[in-house]
Amino acid sequence: MKAKKNSDKKIRKKIIKNKKLMILLILVAGTLFLVSTYAWFTTNLNVRIRTFTMKVDNNSGLTISLDGVNFDTFLEISYDTLIKNLGQLYPGHTSQWVEDGLVPVSSNGITNHNNYYFNMFYSSGVKYRNLDKKDGLVTTYLDSESESRVFNRYLAFDVFFKNDSDSPIPDNLYLDNISEISINGGASEEMVGLFNSLRIGIVKVGTVSKTSSANVVQNISCNNDCYSIIYEPRSTEHTDLSIERAVKYGINLQNGNYFDTYAYKQAGGPIIVDTTVSGSPYMDMNYFEKQETVTEEIYSSPLFSIPDGITKARIYVWIEGQDIDSLETDSKGAYLTLSLGFYKDTQGYNQ
């Protein structure tokens, strides 16, 4: 009988111990942050680049290069041209490739006119304190482009324009309206929303003589006068799904109408996700400012002046996560085709 009591006592102790362990595990689980994919902060989205080409009109003496040494009228942007082969002729390049596809980030371009790198902000995801997934929190980080990388969230690289005009008067560089930016047929509505959030950034860095050495050309830097342009190709395109999802944030989104984007201006947090939504009255303006973009007028207005000589610029391609069309998007991916054409006027010849 005594042995039975001892056995029952051990069983009760074991049960009590297991209950304590279970309670402890539940408490621990309740205090951990839960990672989830939400809005642009997800790490599961990607848009892959099928082809990306750049070309210039050479009729007026304009050519283009990735290394500042070999100039032509056509460039193919790929892993091979930006990463594998470029280092041999441009050892200091800081090209950023997207081997796993574009993933939404946020940028307002450059904020320091003596630095030609965009401020690119990214996040690893939204975290929740509770199982009901309310009041999600997000922290963002400022990316660095101090070295070339194969796996990045956005595409970035230097280009060099040679203007052979022999004129003391600068010409103007334009984006040609034959440029094409398209998504593969059959893409889901969510991926079309991401496509509507595409941005192309261009930074003018500086110009040197056509006779300058490769080292001088490649190391052209800002003289406190660098400036950036952000092109928003599909500024008024909104899917039905984007319109529907905006409603719960009190936003009346209409297809065909431009909607302001408020991009990140500084890293930090954690801040509540609902205070990050562009157009929401609850935005935490300590972190955001309106993103100034150019739209279809980019084809009729010059990008920047281009003197006789070699001009260095930097190109960015990214999915703007703060765009209203990136709101709560979650999909497997799609393919983009990009073709950018450039031409210059002959202002120098006409003086």
mmCIF file of C-alpha atoms in Angstrom:
data_model
loop_
_atom_site.group_PDB
_atom_site.id
_atom_site.type_symbol
_atom_site.label_atom_id
_atom_site.label_comp_id
_atom_site.label_asym_id
_atom_site.label_seq_id
_atom_site.Cartn_x
_atom_site.Cartn_y
_atom_site.Cartn_z
ATOM 1 C CA MET A 1 0.000 0.000 0.000
ATOM 2 C CA LYS A 2 2.846 2.329 0.897
ATOM 3 C CA ALA A 3 4.544 1.520 -2.410
ATOM 4 C CA LYS A 4 1.346 2.440 -4.267
ATOM 5 C CA LYS A 5 1.126 5.784 -2.453
ATOM 6 C CA ASN A 6 4.733 6.556 -3.339
ATOM 7 C CA SER A 7 4.031 5.670 -6.966
ATOM 8 C CA ASP A 8 0.931 7.892 -7.067
ATOM 9 C CA LYS A 9 2.920 10.701 -5.474
ATOM 10 C CA LYS A 10 5.607 10.442 -8.155
ATOM 11 C CA ILE A 11 2.983 10.472 -10.901
ATOM 12 C CA ARG A 12 1.328 13.583 -9.394
ATOM 13 C CA LYS A 13 4.713 15.296 -9.174
ATOM 14 C CA LYS A 14 5.433 14.420 -12.792
ATOM 15 C CA ILE A 15 2.023 15.740 -13.896
ATOM 16 C CA ILE A 16 2.525 18.939 -11.891
ATOM 17 C CA LYS A 17 6.021 19.316 -13.367
ATOM 18 C CA ASN A 18 4.694 18.816 -16.894
ATOM 19 C CA LYS A 19 1.934 21.364 -16.274
ATOM 20 C CA LYS A 20 4.505 23.858 -15.026
ATOM 21 C CA LEU A 21 6.607 23.210 -18.104
ATOM 22 C CA MET A 22 3.587 23.665 -20.353
ATOM 23 C CA ILE A 23 2.643 26.917 -18.626
ATOM 24 C CA LEU A 24 6.225 28.140 -18.905
ATOM 25 C CA LEU A 25 6.339 27.346 -22.619
ATOM 26 C CA ILE A 26 3.048 29.145 -23.186
ATOM 27 C CA LEU A 27 4.314 32.185 -21.307
ATOM 28 C CA VAL A 28 7.549 32.207 -23.274
ATOM 29 C CA ALA A 29 5.664 31.866 -26.561
ATOM 30 C CA GLY A 30 3.452 34.764 -25.526
ATOM 31 C CA THR A 31 6.391 37.111 -24.974
ATOM 32 C CA LEU A 32 8.319 36.214 -28.118
ATOM 33 C CA PHE A 33 7.989 38.345 -31.249
ATOM 34 C CA LEU A 34 6.285 36.472 -34.044
ATOM 35 C CA VAL A 35 7.605 37.108 -37.542
ATOM 36 C CA SER A 36 5.078 37.400 -40.326
ATOM 37 C CA THR A 37 4.967 38.561 -43.925
ATOM 38 C CA TYR A 38 3.024 41.805 -44.118
ATOM 39 C CA ALA A 39 3.082 44.690 -46.553
ATOM 40 C CA TRP A 40 6.411 45.493 -48.211
ATOM 41 C CA PHE A 41 8.406 44.392 -45.181
ATOM 42 C CA THR A 42 8.085 40.763 -46.230
ATOM 43 C CA THR A 43 11.150 38.837 -47.372
ATOM 44 C CA ASN A 44 9.165 36.469 -49.599
ATOM 45 C CA LEU A 45 8.459 38.763 -52.538
ATOM 46 C CA ASN A 46 10.607 38.904 -55.615
ATOM 47 C CA VAL A 47 10.406 40.261 -59.118
ATOM 48 C CA ARG A 48 13.056 38.836 -61.400
ATOM 49 C CA ILE A 49 14.579 40.660 -64.332
ATOM 50 C CA ARG A 50 14.331 38.661 -67.520
ATOM 51 C CA THR A 51 16.212 41.161 -69.692
ATOM 52 C CA PHE A 52 17.510 44.680 -69.161
ATOM 53 C CA THR A 53 19.084 46.654 -71.984
ATOM 54 C CA MET A 54 20.231 50.242 -72.381
ATOM 55 C CA LYS A 55 20.891 51.988 -75.641
ATOM 56 C CA VAL A 56 21.721 55.462 -76.919
ATOM 57 C CA ASP A 57 21.200 57.349 -80.144
ATOM 58 C CA ASN A 58 24.655 57.751 -81.653
ATOM 59 C CA ASN A 59 23.610 60.083 -84.473
ATOM 60 C CA SER A 60 24.754 63.080 -82.440
ATOM 61 C CA GLY A 61 27.891 61.541 -80.960
ATOM 62 C CA LEU A 62 26.532 59.890 -77.801
ATOM 63 C CA THR A 63 27.853 56.544 -76.518
ATOM 64 C CA ILE A 64 27.520 54.632 -73.235
ATOM 65 C CA SER A 65 29.709 52.381 -71.070
ATOM 66 C CA LEU A 66 29.670 50.341 -67.857
ATOM 67 C CA ASP A 67 33.391 50.739 -67.183
ATOM 68 C CA GLY A 68 34.238 54.175 -68.595
ATOM 69 C CA VAL A 69 36.691 52.555 -71.016
ATOM 70 C CA ASN A 70 34.719 50.668 -73.666
ATOM 71 C CA PHE A 71 31.938 52.759 -75.187
ATOM 72 C CA ASP A 72 29.168 51.573 -77.464
ATOM 73 C CA THR A 73 25.544 52.337 -78.313
ATOM 74 C CA PHE A 74 24.129 49.269 -76.512
ATOM 75 C CA LEU A 75 24.512 47.696 -73.055
ATOM 76 C CA GLU A 76 23.116 44.483 -71.628
ATOM 77 C CA ILE A 77 22.592 44.595 -67.863
ATOM 78 C CA SER A 78 23.067 41.140 -66.338
ATOM 79 C CA TYR A 79 25.016 39.203 -63.725
ATOM 80 C CA ASP A 80 27.802 38.649 -66.248
ATOM 81 C CA THR A 81 28.148 42.286 -67.292
ATOM 82 C CA LEU A 82 27.729 43.828 -63.833
ATOM 83 C CA ILE A 83 29.486 41.328 -61.598
ATOM 84 C CA LYS A 84 31.388 38.548 -63.346
ATOM 85 C CA ASN A 85 33.204 40.573 -66.013
ATOM 86 C CA LEU A 86 33.160 44.180 -64.830
ATOM 87 C CA GLY A 87 35.753 43.837 -62.083
ATOM 88 C CA GLN A 88 38.537 43.269 -64.607
ATOM 89 C CA LEU A 89 38.164 46.730 -66.133
ATOM 90 C CA TYR A 90 36.488 48.600 -63.277
ATOM 91 C CA PRO A 91 38.016 47.191 -60.083
ATOM 92 C CA GLY A 92 36.400 49.697 -57.744
ATOM 93 C CA HIS A 93 32.821 49.288 -58.954
ATOM 94 C CA THR A 94 29.979 48.839 -56.464
ATOM 95 C CA SER A 95 27.328 47.233 -58.670
ATOM 96 C CA GLN A 96 24.383 45.622 -56.878
ATOM 97 C CA TRP A 97 22.788 42.615 -58.561
ATOM 98 C CA VAL A 98 19.497 40.877 -57.718
ATOM 99 C CA GLU A 99 20.228 37.172 -58.074
ATOM 100 C CA ASP A 100 17.098 36.272 -56.082
ATOM 101 C CA GLY A 101 14.953 39.019 -57.602
ATOM 102 C CA LEU A 102 13.864 42.498 -56.590
ATOM 103 C CA VAL A 103 12.412 42.716 -53.086
ATOM 104 C CA PRO A 104 10.537 45.854 -51.951
ATOM 105 C CA VAL A 105 12.642 48.560 -50.280
ATOM 106 C CA SER A 106 12.127 52.305 -49.841
ATOM 107 C CA SER A 107 14.119 55.336 -50.950
ATOM 108 C CA ASN A 108 13.903 59.068 -51.421
ATOM 109 C CA GLY A 109 17.072 59.217 -53.485
ATOM 110 C CA ILE A 110 20.148 61.062 -52.279
ATOM 111 C CA THR A 111 20.020 63.482 -49.364
ATOM 112 C CA ASN A 112 23.665 64.519 -49.472
ATOM 113 C CA HIS A 113 24.723 66.271 -52.678
ATOM 114 C CA ASN A 114 28.289 65.157 -52.057
ATOM 115 C CA ASN A 115 27.381 61.453 -52.088
ATOM 116 C CA TYR A 116 25.896 59.704 -55.125
ATOM 117 C CA TYR A 117 24.509 56.622 -53.360
ATOM 118 C CA PHE A 118 20.772 56.435 -52.784
ATOM 119 C CA ASN A 119 19.535 55.985 -49.223
ATOM 120 C CA MET A 120 17.976 52.527 -49.528
ATOM 121 C CA PHE A 121 15.971 51.268 -46.536
ATOM 122 C CA TYR A 122 14.994 47.649 -45.950
ATOM 123 C CA SER A 123 13.369 45.504 -43.277
ATOM 124 C CA SER A 124 13.489 41.832 -42.349
ATOM 125 C CA GLY A 125 9.783 41.648 -41.562
ATOM 126 C CA VAL A 126 6.968 42.628 -39.210
ATOM 127 C CA LYS A 127 6.954 41.364 -35.654
ATOM 128 C CA TYR A 128 3.978 40.902 -33.360
ATOM 129 C CA ARG A 129 3.883 40.708 -29.578
ATOM 130 C CA ASN A 130 0.679 38.675 -29.533
ATOM 131 C CA LEU A 131 -0.891 35.762 -31.335
ATOM 132 C CA ASP A 132 -3.767 37.930 -32.618
ATOM 133 C CA LYS A 133 -1.229 39.761 -34.843
ATOM 134 C CA LYS A 134 -2.423 43.220 -33.915
ATOM 135 C CA ASP A 135 -0.176 46.276 -33.762
ATOM 136 C CA GLY A 136 2.661 44.773 -35.738
ATOM 137 C CA LEU A 137 6.036 46.465 -35.322
ATOM 138 C CA VAL A 138 8.709 47.112 -37.915
ATOM 139 C CA THR A 139 12.296 48.286 -37.812
ATOM 140 C CA THR A 140 14.150 49.473 -40.910
ATOM 141 C CA TYR A 141 17.840 49.610 -41.746
ATOM 142 C CA LEU A 142 19.966 51.699 -44.112
ATOM 143 C CA ASP A 143 21.736 49.584 -46.703
ATOM 144 C CA SER A 144 25.388 50.046 -47.645
ATOM 145 C CA GLU A 145 26.853 49.953 -51.152
ATOM 146 C CA SER A 146 30.489 49.999 -50.120
ATOM 147 C CA GLU A 147 31.180 46.895 -52.174
ATOM 148 C CA SER A 148 29.725 44.953 -55.083
ATOM 149 C CA ARG A 149 27.107 42.316 -54.205
ATOM 150 C CA VAL A 150 25.357 39.556 -56.132
ATOM 151 C CA PHE A 151 22.437 39.122 -53.722
ATOM 152 C CA ASN A 152 20.720 42.399 -53.027
ATOM 153 C CA ARG A 153 17.135 43.628 -52.906
ATOM 154 C CA TYR A 154 17.581 46.263 -55.597
ATOM 155 C CA LEU A 155 19.634 46.842 -58.724
ATOM 156 C CA ALA A 156 22.307 49.575 -58.862
ATOM 157 C CA PHE A 157 25.270 50.297 -61.121
ATOM 158 C CA ASP A 158 27.337 53.101 -62.660
ATOM 159 C CA VAL A 159 27.091 54.166 -66.297
ATOM 160 C CA PHE A 160 29.241 56.559 -68.288
ATOM 161 C CA PHE A 161 27.943 58.732 -71.137
ATOM 162 C CA LYS A 162 30.452 60.065 -73.658
ATOM 163 C CA ASN A 163 29.286 63.180 -75.446
ATOM 164 C CA ASP A 164 31.423 63.828 -78.507
ATOM 165 C CA SER A 165 30.043 67.257 -79.410
ATOM 166 C CA ASP A 166 33.229 69.389 -79.294
ATOM 167 C CA SER A 167 31.096 72.260 -78.040
ATOM 168 C CA PRO A 168 31.631 74.470 -74.969
ATOM 169 C CA ILE A 169 27.854 74.554 -74.466
ATOM 170 C CA PRO A 170 26.365 71.502 -72.688
ATOM 171 C CA ASP A 171 23.677 69.487 -74.438
ATOM 172 C CA ASN A 172 20.749 67.873 -72.609
ATOM 173 C CA LEU A 173 20.220 64.160 -71.988
ATOM 174 C CA TYR A 174 16.716 62.702 -72.340
ATOM 175 C CA LEU A 175 15.075 59.350 -71.732
ATOM 176 C CA ASP A 176 13.759 58.110 -75.067
ATOM 177 C CA ASN A 177 10.048 57.279 -75.287
ATOM 178 C CA ILE A 178 10.948 53.999 -76.999
ATOM 179 C CA SER A 179 11.957 52.799 -73.517
ATOM 180 C CA GLU A 180 9.919 49.793 -72.433
ATOM 181 C CA ILE A 181 9.121 48.415 -68.988
ATOM 182 C CA SER A 182 6.834 45.387 -68.938
ATOM 183 C CA ILE A 183 5.828 42.413 -66.794
ATOM 184 C CA ASN A 184 5.340 38.890 -68.096
ATOM 185 C CA GLY A 185 1.872 37.933 -69.256
ATOM 186 C CA GLY A 186 -0.190 35.949 -66.793
ATOM 187 C CA ALA A 187 1.282 37.628 -63.709
ATOM 188 C CA SER A 188 -1.046 37.615 -60.705
ATOM 189 C CA GLU A 189 -2.906 40.750 -59.697
ATOM 190 C CA GLU A 190 -0.671 41.055 -56.649
ATOM 191 C CA MET A 191 2.429 40.991 -58.836
ATOM 192 C CA VAL A 192 0.924 43.624 -61.125
ATOM 193 C CA GLY A 193 0.549 45.751 -57.992
ATOM 194 C CA LEU A 194 4.266 45.362 -57.360
ATOM 195 C CA PHE A 195 4.951 46.221 -60.987
ATOM 196 C CA ASN A 196 2.946 49.413 -60.465
ATOM 197 C CA SER A 197 5.343 50.209 -57.612
ATOM 198 C CA LEU A 198 8.480 50.068 -59.770
ATOM 199 C CA ARG A 199 10.936 52.969 -59.557
ATOM 200 C CA ILE A 200 13.976 53.899 -61.639
ATOM 201 C CA GLY A 201 16.492 56.254 -60.081
ATOM 202 C CA ILE A 202 19.193 58.222 -61.882
ATOM 203 C CA VAL A 203 21.994 60.193 -60.239
ATOM 204 C CA LYS A 204 24.152 62.632 -62.162
ATOM 205 C CA VAL A 205 27.637 62.567 -60.647
ATOM 206 C CA GLY A 206 30.021 64.672 -62.750
ATOM 207 C CA THR A 207 31.929 65.146 -66.004
ATOM 208 C CA VAL A 208 35.596 64.965 -67.029
ATOM 209 C CA SER A 209 37.472 65.398 -70.292
ATOM 210 C CA LYS A 210 37.210 62.711 -72.984
ATOM 211 C CA THR A 211 40.990 62.329 -72.820
ATOM 212 C CA SER A 212 40.990 61.474 -69.098
ATOM 213 C CA SER A 213 42.510 58.186 -67.950
ATOM 214 C CA ALA A 214 40.324 55.249 -66.937
ATOM 215 C CA ASN A 215 41.235 55.832 -63.295
ATOM 216 C CA VAL A 216 40.089 59.447 -63.443
ATOM 217 C CA VAL A 217 36.866 58.561 -65.268
ATOM 218 C CA GLN A 218 35.912 55.738 -62.928
ATOM 219 C CA ASN A 219 36.585 57.825 -59.844
ATOM 220 C CA ILE A 220 34.487 60.818 -60.841
ATOM 221 C CA SER A 221 32.863 61.968 -57.629
ATOM 222 C CA CYS A 222 30.392 64.593 -56.513
ATOM 223 C CA ASN A 223 31.570 68.160 -56.188
ATOM 224 C CA ASN A 224 28.704 68.879 -53.825
ATOM 225 C CA ASP A 225 26.400 69.074 -56.847
ATOM 226 C CA CYS A 226 25.150 65.521 -57.361
ATOM 227 C CA TYR A 227 21.394 65.251 -57.698
ATOM 228 C CA SER A 228 18.918 62.460 -58.259
ATOM 229 C CA ILE A 229 15.742 61.801 -60.223
ATOM 230 C CA ILE A 230 13.158 59.158 -59.340
ATOM 231 C CA TYR A 231 11.062 57.984 -62.280
ATOM 232 C CA GLU A 232 7.681 56.403 -61.501
ATOM 233 C CA PRO A 233 6.586 54.689 -64.726
ATOM 234 C CA ARG A 234 3.103 53.555 -63.606
ATOM 235 C CA SER A 235 2.193 56.394 -61.278
ATOM 236 C CA THR A 236 -1.572 56.254 -61.899
ATOM 237 C CA GLU A 237 -2.053 52.481 -62.313
ATOM 238 C CA HIS A 238 -3.802 50.728 -59.411
ATOM 239 C CA THR A 239 -5.263 47.230 -59.399
ATOM 240 C CA ASP A 240 -8.712 46.393 -58.001
ATOM 241 C CA LEU A 241 -6.940 44.461 -55.246
ATOM 242 C CA SER A 242 -4.855 47.495 -54.276
ATOM 243 C CA ILE A 243 -7.988 49.652 -54.203
ATOM 244 C CA GLU A 244 -9.778 47.110 -52.003
ATOM 245 C CA ARG A 245 -6.893 46.803 -49.540
ATOM 246 C CA ALA A 246 -6.513 50.563 -49.213
ATOM 247 C CA VAL A 247 -10.086 50.916 -47.960
ATOM 248 C CA LYS A 248 -9.365 49.425 -44.541
ATOM 249 C CA TYR A 249 -6.812 52.184 -43.963
ATOM 250 C CA GLY A 250 -9.393 54.817 -44.844
ATOM 251 C CA ILE A 251 -7.805 55.479 -48.244
ATOM 252 C CA ASN A 252 -9.914 56.136 -51.327
ATOM 253 C CA LEU A 253 -7.645 54.882 -54.111
ATOM 254 C CA GLN A 254 -8.829 55.325 -57.687
ATOM 255 C CA ASN A 255 -7.342 53.822 -60.807
ATOM 256 C CA GLY A 256 -6.089 56.536 -63.144
ATOM 257 C CA ASN A 257 -5.265 58.980 -60.338
ATOM 258 C CA TYR A 258 -1.825 59.725 -58.935
ATOM 259 C CA PHE A 259 -1.360 58.840 -55.271
ATOM 260 C CA ASP A 260 1.456 60.311 -53.174
ATOM 261 C CA THR A 261 4.141 57.979 -51.832
ATOM 262 C CA TYR A 262 5.833 58.735 -48.528
ATOM 263 C CA ALA A 263 9.190 57.004 -48.534
ATOM 264 C CA TYR A 264 11.491 56.389 -45.602
ATOM 265 C CA LYS A 265 13.883 59.211 -44.756
ATOM 266 C CA GLN A 266 15.642 57.517 -41.852
ATOM 267 C CA ALA A 267 16.148 54.053 -40.419
ATOM 268 C CA GLY A 268 14.957 53.007 -37.008
ATOM 269 C CA GLY A 269 12.031 51.753 -35.006
ATOM 270 C CA PRO A 270 10.296 49.650 -33.999
ATOM 271 C CA ILE A 271 7.214 51.572 -35.063
ATOM 272 C CA ILE A 272 3.664 50.340 -35.538
ATOM 273 C CA VAL A 273 2.980 49.136 -39.081
ATOM 274 C CA ASP A 274 -0.267 51.086 -39.362
ATOM 275 C CA THR A 275 1.751 54.304 -38.980
ATOM 276 C CA THR A 276 3.828 53.466 -42.076
ATOM 277 C CA VAL A 277 1.041 53.392 -44.689
ATOM 278 C CA SER A 278 1.338 56.165 -47.296
ATOM 279 C CA GLY A 279 -1.791 58.291 -47.183
ATOM 280 C CA SER A 280 -2.778 57.227 -43.682
ATOM 281 C CA PRO A 281 -3.500 60.068 -41.214
ATOM 282 C CA TYR A 282 -1.544 58.115 -38.614
ATOM 283 C CA MET A 283 1.817 58.201 -40.408
ATOM 284 C CA ASP A 284 4.810 58.726 -38.129
ATOM 285 C CA MET A 285 6.423 61.633 -39.972
ATOM 286 C CA ASN A 286 9.635 61.237 -37.977
ATOM 287 C CA TYR A 287 10.457 58.480 -40.468
ATOM 288 C CA PHE A 288 8.848 59.572 -43.741
ATOM 289 C CA GLU A 289 8.735 62.328 -46.310
ATOM 290 C CA LYS A 290 6.948 62.706 -49.605
ATOM 291 C CA GLN A 291 8.743 61.031 -52.484
ATOM 292 C CA GLU A 292 9.214 63.477 -55.337
ATOM 293 C CA THR A 293 8.953 61.579 -58.608
ATOM 294 C CA VAL A 294 8.733 62.357 -62.291
ATOM 295 C CA THR A 295 6.209 60.522 -64.422
ATOM 296 C CA GLU A 296 5.393 60.693 -68.128
ATOM 297 C CA GLU A 297 6.900 64.185 -68.399
ATOM 298 C CA ILE A 298 10.307 62.536 -68.189
ATOM 299 C CA TYR A 299 10.164 62.014 -71.954
ATOM 300 C CA SER A 300 9.784 65.723 -72.717
ATOM 301 C CA SER A 301 12.023 67.191 -70.013
ATOM 302 C CA PRO A 302 15.805 66.675 -69.864
ATOM 303 C CA LEU A 303 17.237 64.368 -67.222
ATOM 304 C CA PHE A 304 20.291 66.587 -66.868
ATOM 305 C CA SER A 305 22.815 68.542 -68.909
ATOM 306 C CA ILE A 306 25.623 66.596 -70.536
ATOM 307 C CA PRO A 307 28.735 68.609 -71.457
ATOM 308 C CA ASP A 308 31.308 67.562 -74.016
ATOM 309 C CA GLY A 309 33.277 64.830 -72.249
ATOM 310 C CA ILE A 310 32.494 61.754 -70.149
ATOM 311 C CA THR A 311 29.676 62.027 -67.611
ATOM 312 C CA LYS A 312 29.262 59.516 -64.802
ATOM 313 C CA ALA A 313 25.792 58.574 -63.559
ATOM 314 C CA ARG A 314 24.336 55.860 -61.338
ATOM 315 C CA ILE A 315 21.187 53.876 -62.102
ATOM 316 C CA TYR A 316 18.821 52.288 -59.572
ATOM 317 C CA VAL A 317 15.889 49.939 -60.139
ATOM 318 C CA TRP A 318 13.710 48.924 -57.201
ATOM 319 C CA ILE A 319 10.214 48.118 -56.008
ATOM 320 C CA GLU A 320 9.064 50.972 -53.776
ATOM 321 C CA GLY A 321 7.527 49.323 -50.749
ATOM 322 C CA GLN A 322 5.862 52.516 -49.547
ATOM 323 C CA ASP A 323 3.900 52.764 -52.797
ATOM 324 C CA ILE A 324 0.222 52.197 -52.077
ATOM 325 C CA ASP A 325 0.208 49.317 -54.583
ATOM 326 C CA SER A 326 2.675 47.359 -52.441
ATOM 327 C CA LEU A 327 0.229 47.323 -49.536
ATOM 328 C CA GLU A 328 -0.130 43.809 -48.066
ATOM 329 C CA THR A 329 1.225 42.127 -51.159
ATOM 330 C CA ASP A 330 2.357 38.519 -50.974
ATOM 331 C CA SER A 331 3.092 36.491 -54.088
ATOM 332 C CA LYS A 332 5.678 34.184 -55.603
ATOM 333 C CA GLY A 333 7.169 36.427 -58.253
ATOM 334 C CA ALA A 334 7.142 37.549 -61.853
ATOM 335 C CA TYR A 335 9.545 38.571 -64.618
ATOM 336 C CA LEU A 336 10.313 42.069 -65.812
ATOM 337 C CA THR A 337 11.653 43.256 -69.129
ATOM 338 C CA LEU A 338 13.350 46.648 -69.119
ATOM 339 C CA SER A 339 14.735 48.624 -72.010
ATOM 340 C CA LEU A 340 15.969 52.185 -71.460
ATOM 341 C CA GLY A 341 16.870 54.419 -74.371
ATOM 342 C CA PHE A 342 18.700 57.742 -74.140
ATOM 343 C CA TYR A 343 19.314 60.559 -76.566
ATOM 344 C CA LYS A 344 20.659 64.091 -76.385
ATOM 345 C CA ASP A 345 19.657 67.295 -78.031
ATOM 346 C CA THR A 346 22.112 69.360 -80.012
ATOM 347 C CA GLN A 347 21.957 72.503 -77.922
ATOM 348 C CA GLY A 348 25.727 72.834 -78.149
ATOM 349 C CA TYR A 349 25.625 72.860 -81.941
ATOM 350 C CA ASN A 350 22.919 75.482 -82.034
ATOM 351 C CA GLN A 351 24.791 78.210 -80.197
#
